[in-house]
Tab-separated table of C-alpha atoms and ligand atoms in Angstrom:
chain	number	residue	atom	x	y	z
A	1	UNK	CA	-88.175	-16.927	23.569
A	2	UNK	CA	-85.922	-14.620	21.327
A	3	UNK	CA	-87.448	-16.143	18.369
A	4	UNK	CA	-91.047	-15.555	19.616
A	5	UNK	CA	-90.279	-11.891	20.240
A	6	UNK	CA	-88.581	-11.516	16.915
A	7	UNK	CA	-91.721	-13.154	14.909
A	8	UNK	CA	-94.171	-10.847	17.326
A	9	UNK	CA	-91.710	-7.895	16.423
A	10	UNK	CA	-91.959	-9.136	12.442
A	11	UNK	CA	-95.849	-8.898	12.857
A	12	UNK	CA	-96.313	-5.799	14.644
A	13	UNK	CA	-94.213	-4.522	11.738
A	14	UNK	CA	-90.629	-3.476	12.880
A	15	UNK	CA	-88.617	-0.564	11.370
A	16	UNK	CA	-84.870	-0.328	11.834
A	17	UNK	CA	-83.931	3.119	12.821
A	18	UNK	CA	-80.476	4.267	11.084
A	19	UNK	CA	-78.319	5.137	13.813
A	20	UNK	CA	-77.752	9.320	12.448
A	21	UNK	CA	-73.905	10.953	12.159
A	22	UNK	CA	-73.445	14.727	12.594
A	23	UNK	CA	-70.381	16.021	10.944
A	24	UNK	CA	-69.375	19.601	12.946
A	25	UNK	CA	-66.358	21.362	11.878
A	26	UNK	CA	-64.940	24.919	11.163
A	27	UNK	CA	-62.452	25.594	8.549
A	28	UNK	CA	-60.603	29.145	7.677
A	29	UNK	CA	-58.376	28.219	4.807
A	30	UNK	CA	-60.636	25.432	3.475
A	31	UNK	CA	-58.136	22.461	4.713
A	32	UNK	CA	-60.744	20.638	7.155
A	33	UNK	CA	-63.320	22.070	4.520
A	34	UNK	CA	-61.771	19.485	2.309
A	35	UNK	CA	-61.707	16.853	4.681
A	36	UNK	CA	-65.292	17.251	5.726
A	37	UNK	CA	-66.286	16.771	1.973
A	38	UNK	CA	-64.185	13.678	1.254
A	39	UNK	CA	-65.771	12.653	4.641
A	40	UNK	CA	-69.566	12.824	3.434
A	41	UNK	CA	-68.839	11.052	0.454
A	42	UNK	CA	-67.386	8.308	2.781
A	43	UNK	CA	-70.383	8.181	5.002
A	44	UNK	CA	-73.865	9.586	5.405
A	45	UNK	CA	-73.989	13.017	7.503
A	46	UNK	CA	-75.651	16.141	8.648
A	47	UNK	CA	-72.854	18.546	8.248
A	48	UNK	CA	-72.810	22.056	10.006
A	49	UNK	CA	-69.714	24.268	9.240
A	50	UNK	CA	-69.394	26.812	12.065
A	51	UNK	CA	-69.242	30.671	11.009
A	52	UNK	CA	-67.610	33.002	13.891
A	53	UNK	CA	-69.997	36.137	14.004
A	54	UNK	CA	-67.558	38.832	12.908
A	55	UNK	CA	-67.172	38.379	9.018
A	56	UNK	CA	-63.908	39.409	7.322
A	57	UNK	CA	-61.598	39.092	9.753
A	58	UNK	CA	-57.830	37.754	8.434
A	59	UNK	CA	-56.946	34.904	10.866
A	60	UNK	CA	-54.062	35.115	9.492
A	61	UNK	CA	-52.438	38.762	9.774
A	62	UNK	CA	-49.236	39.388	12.080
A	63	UNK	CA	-48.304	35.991	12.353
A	64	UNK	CA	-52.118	34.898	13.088
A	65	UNK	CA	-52.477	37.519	15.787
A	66	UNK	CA	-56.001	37.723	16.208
A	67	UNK	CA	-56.251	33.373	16.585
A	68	UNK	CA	-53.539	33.864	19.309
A	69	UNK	CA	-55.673	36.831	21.023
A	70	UNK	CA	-58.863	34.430	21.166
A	71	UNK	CA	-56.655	31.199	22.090
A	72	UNK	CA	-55.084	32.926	25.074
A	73	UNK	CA	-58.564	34.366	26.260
A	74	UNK	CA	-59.747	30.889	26.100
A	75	UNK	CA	-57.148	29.377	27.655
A	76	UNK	CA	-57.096	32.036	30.555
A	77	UNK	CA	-60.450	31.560	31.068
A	78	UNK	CA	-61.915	28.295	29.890
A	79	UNK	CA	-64.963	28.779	32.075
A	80	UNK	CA	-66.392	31.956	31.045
A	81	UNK	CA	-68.215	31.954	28.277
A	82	UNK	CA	-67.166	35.697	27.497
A	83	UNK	CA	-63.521	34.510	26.704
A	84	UNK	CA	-65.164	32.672	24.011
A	85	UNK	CA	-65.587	34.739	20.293
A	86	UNK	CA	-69.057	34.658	19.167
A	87	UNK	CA	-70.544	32.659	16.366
A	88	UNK	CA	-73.821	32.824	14.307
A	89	UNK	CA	-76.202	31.082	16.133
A	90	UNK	CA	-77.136	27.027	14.675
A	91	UNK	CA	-80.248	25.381	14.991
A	92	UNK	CA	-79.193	21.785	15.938
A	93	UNK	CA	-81.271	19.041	17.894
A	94	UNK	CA	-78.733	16.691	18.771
A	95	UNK	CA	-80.834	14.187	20.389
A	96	UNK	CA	-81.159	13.107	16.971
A	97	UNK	CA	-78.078	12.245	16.336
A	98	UNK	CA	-75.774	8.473	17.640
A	99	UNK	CA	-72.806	10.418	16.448
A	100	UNK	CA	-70.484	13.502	15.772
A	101	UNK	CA	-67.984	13.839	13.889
A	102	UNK	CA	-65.372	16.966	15.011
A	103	UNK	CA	-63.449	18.639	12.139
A	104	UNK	CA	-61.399	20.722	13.926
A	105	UNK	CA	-58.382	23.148	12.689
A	106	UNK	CA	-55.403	23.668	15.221
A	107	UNK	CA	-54.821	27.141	16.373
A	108	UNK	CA	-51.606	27.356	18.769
A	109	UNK	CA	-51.799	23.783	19.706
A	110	UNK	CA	-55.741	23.950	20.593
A	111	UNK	CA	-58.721	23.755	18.809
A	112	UNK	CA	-59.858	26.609	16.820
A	113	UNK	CA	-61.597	28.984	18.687
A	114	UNK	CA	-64.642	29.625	17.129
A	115	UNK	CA	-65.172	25.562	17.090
A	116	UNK	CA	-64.940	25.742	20.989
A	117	UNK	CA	-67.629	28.208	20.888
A	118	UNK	CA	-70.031	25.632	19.596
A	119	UNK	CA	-68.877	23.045	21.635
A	120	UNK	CA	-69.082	24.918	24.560
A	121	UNK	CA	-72.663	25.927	23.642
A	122	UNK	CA	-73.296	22.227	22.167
A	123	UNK	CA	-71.339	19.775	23.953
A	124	UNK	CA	-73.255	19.066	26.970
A	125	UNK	CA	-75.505	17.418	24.492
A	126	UNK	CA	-73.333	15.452	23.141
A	127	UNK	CA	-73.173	13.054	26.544
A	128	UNK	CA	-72.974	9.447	26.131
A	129	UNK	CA	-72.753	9.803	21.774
A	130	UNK	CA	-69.814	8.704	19.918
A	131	UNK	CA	-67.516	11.554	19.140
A	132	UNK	CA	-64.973	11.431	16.729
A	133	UNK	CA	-62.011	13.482	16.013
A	134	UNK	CA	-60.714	14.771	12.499
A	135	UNK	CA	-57.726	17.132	13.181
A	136	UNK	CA	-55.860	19.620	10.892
A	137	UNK	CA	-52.075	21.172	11.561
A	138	UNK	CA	-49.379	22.459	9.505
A	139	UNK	CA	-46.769	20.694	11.795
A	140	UNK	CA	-48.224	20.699	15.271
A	141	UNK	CA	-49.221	17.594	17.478
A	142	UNK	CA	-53.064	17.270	18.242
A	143	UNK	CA	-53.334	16.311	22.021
A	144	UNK	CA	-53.863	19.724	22.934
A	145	UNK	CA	-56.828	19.394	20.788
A	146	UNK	CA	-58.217	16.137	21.877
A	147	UNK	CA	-58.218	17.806	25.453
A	148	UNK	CA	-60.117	20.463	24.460
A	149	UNK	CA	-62.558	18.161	23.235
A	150	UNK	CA	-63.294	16.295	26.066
A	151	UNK	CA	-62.974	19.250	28.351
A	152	UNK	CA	-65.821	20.934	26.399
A	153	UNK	CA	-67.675	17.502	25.347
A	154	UNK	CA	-67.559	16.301	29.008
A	155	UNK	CA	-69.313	13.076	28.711
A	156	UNK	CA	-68.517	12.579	24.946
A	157	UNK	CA	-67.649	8.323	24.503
A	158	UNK	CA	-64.665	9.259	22.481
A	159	UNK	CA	-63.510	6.722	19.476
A	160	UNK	CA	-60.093	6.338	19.049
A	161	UNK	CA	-57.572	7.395	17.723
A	162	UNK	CA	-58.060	10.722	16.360
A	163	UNK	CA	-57.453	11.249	12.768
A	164	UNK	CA	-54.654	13.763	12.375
A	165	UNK	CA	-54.075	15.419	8.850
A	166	UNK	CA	-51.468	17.431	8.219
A	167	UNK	CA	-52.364	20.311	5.462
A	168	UNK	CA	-49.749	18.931	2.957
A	169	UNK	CA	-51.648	15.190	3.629
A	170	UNK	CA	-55.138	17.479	2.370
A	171	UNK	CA	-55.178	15.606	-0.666
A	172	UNK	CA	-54.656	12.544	0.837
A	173	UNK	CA	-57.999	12.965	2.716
A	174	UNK	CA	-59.761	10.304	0.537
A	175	UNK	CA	-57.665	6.970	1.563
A	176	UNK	CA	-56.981	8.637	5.344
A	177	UNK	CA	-60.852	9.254	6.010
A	178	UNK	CA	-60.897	5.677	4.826
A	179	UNK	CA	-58.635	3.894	6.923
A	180	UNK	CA	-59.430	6.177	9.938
A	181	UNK	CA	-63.152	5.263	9.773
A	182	UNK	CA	-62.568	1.152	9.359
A	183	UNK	CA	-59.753	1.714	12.977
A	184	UNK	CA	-62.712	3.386	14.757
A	185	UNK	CA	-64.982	0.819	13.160
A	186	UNK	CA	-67.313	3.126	12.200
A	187	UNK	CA	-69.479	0.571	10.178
A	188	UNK	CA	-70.100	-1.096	13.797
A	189	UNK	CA	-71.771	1.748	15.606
A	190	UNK	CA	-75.458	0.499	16.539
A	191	UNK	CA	-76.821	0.216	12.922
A	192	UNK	CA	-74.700	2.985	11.294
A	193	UNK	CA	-74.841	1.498	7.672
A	194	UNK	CA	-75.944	-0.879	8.726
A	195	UNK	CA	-77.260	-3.017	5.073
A	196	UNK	CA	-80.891	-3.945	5.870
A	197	UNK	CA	-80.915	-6.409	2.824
A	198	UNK	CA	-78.693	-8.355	4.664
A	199	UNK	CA	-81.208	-8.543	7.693
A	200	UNK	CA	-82.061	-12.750	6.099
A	201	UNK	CA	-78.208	-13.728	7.606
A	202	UNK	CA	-79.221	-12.459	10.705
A	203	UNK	CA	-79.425	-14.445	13.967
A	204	UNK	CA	-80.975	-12.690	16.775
A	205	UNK	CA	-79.373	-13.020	20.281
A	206	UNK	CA	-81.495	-10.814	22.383
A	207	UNK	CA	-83.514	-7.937	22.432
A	208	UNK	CA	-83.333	-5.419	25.183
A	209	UNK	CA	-85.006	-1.866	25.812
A	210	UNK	CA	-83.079	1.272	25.890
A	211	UNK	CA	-82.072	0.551	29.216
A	212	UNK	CA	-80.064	-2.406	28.840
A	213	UNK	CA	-82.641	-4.697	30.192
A	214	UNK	CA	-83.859	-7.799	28.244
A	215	UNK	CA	-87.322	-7.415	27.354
A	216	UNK	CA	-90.054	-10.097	28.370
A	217	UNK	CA	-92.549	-11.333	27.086
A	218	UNK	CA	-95.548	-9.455	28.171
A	219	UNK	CA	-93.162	-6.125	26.898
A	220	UNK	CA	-93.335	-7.367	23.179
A	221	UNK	CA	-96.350	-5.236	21.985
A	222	UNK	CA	-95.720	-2.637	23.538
A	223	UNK	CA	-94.790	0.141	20.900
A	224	UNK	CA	-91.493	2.015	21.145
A	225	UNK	CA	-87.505	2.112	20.251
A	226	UNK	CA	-85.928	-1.437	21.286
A	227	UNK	CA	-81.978	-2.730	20.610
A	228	UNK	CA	-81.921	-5.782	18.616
A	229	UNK	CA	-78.315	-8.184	19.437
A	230	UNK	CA	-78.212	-9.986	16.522
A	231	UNK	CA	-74.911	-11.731	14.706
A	232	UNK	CA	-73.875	-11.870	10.914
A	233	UNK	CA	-71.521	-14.116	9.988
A	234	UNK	CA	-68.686	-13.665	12.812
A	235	UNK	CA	-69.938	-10.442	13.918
A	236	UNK	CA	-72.035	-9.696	16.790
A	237	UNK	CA	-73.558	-6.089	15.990
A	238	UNK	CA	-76.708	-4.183	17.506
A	239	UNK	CA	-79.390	-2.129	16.209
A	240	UNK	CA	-82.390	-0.161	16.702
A	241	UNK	CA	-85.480	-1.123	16.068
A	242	UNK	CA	-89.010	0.428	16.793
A	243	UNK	CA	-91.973	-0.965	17.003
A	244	UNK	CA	-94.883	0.798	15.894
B	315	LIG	C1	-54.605	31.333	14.147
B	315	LIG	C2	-53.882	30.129	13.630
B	315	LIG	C3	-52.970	29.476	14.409
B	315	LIG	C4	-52.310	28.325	13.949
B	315	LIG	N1	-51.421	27.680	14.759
B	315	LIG	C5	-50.806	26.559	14.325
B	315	LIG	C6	-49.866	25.861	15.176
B	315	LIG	O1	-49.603	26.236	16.315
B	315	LIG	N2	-49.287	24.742	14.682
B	315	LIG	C7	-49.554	24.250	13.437
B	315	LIG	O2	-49.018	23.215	13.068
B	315	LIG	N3	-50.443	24.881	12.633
B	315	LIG	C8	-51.056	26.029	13.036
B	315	LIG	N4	-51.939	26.694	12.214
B	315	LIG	C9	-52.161	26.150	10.877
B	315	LIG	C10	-53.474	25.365	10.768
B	315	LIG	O3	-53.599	24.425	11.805
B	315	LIG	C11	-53.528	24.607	9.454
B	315	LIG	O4	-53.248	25.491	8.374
B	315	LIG	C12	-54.877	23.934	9.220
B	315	LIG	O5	-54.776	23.112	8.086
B	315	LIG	C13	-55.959	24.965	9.017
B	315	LIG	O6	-57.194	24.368	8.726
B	315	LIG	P1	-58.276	25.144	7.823
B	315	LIG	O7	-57.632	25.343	6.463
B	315	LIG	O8	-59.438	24.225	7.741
B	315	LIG	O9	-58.574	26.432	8.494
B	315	LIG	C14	-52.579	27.843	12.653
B	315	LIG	C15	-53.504	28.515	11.846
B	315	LIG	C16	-54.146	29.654	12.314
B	315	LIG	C17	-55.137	30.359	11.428
């Protein structure tokens, strides 16, 4: 029956739909800024750098003073959006996007505060996508990081492991990015570049709806998104396909 779906599907004229990648991050000294552009040359993106609302202000100063005064607020008060410092305002429909991609600086052991300012504004939407981590730290350890994450992305389906760079590893972005994105398996996630001239080795194993359920045959014609099982070689993969 799989086969008379897939030649009904071939008829009615079938488009895969690219599974899309949003790459989020915010960056003061331009380390994760570095990252995020050895990233996108890695993989295809969306990218939205975060820009906290007050403009000049030196992170840095008396031993990063400020940072501290917005990390403790957070911390303090994780649940009020007041302890959070404001950002400009991003347009950003995320139910277009399969999966985001966090570039995230470490501030006192937690994310960078204006980052969890879009997240906290953002990361309800994010429920049920893949989420990645990118981290950045002079020295630090990134779980506190990784739990601010999933505090503020509450139903995130989080790959692991994160990818921790240290800022002296910067220019090792290139071959990290790389390795960290074939552990994740990044090339796996429903489609995501995925090679469509490769769609001849293909053996389809089932087709389902976006529900999980197995589509009949009386559901064929019916226009919309569907998931395609299908296996290349040794590898069982999925993707999206919509009929139109
Ligand atoms: C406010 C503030 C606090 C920081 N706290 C830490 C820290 O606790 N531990 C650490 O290893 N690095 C800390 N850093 C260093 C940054 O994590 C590191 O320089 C990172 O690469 C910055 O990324 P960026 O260049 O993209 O902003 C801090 C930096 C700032 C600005």
């Amino acid at each position: 029956m799989n086969r008379l779906i897939l030649l009904c599907l071939i008829l009615a004229g079938y488009v895969a739909v690219q599974a899309k990648t949003l790459v989020v991050y915010y960056s003061y000294t331009n380390n994760v800024n570095r990252i995020v552009a050895e990233l996108t040359k890695q993989i295809e993106a969306d990218v939205i750098r975060v820009q906290p609302a007050e403009k000049g202000v030196d992170y840095a100063a008396n031993n990063y003073a400020i940072g501290s005064a917005q990390i403790s607020a957070i911390r303090n008060k994780p649940n009020d959006a007041s302890s959070y410092p404001a950002i400009d305002s991003v347009k950003v429909n995320l139910a277009e996007y399969d999966c985001v991609i966090i570039g995230a600086p470490l501030w006192w052991s937690n994310m960078a505060a204006p980052l969890q300012t879009f997240l906290l504004h953002h990361g309800k939407d994010m429920a049920g996508k893949k989420i990645g981590l990118i981290v950045s730290s002079a020295s630090s350890g990134i779980s506190g990081v990784e739990s601010d994450a999933k505090r503020l992305i509450p139903k995130g389906d989080f790959m692991s492991p994160s990818l921790w760079i240290r800022s002296s590893q910067t220019s090792n972005a290139a071959s990290m990015v790389s390795n960290w994105l074939k552990a994740i398996g990044y090339d796996n996630i429903s489609g995501i570049n995925d090679p469509a001239s490769d769609a001849q080795n293909e053996k389809i194993l089932g087709i389902f709806n976006l529900s999980g359920q197995p589509i009949s045959d009386k559901d064929h014609a019916t226009n919309g998104i569907y998931i395609v099982q299908y296996i290349n070689g040794n590898r069982i993969n999925t993707k999206k396909v919509a009929i139109r």
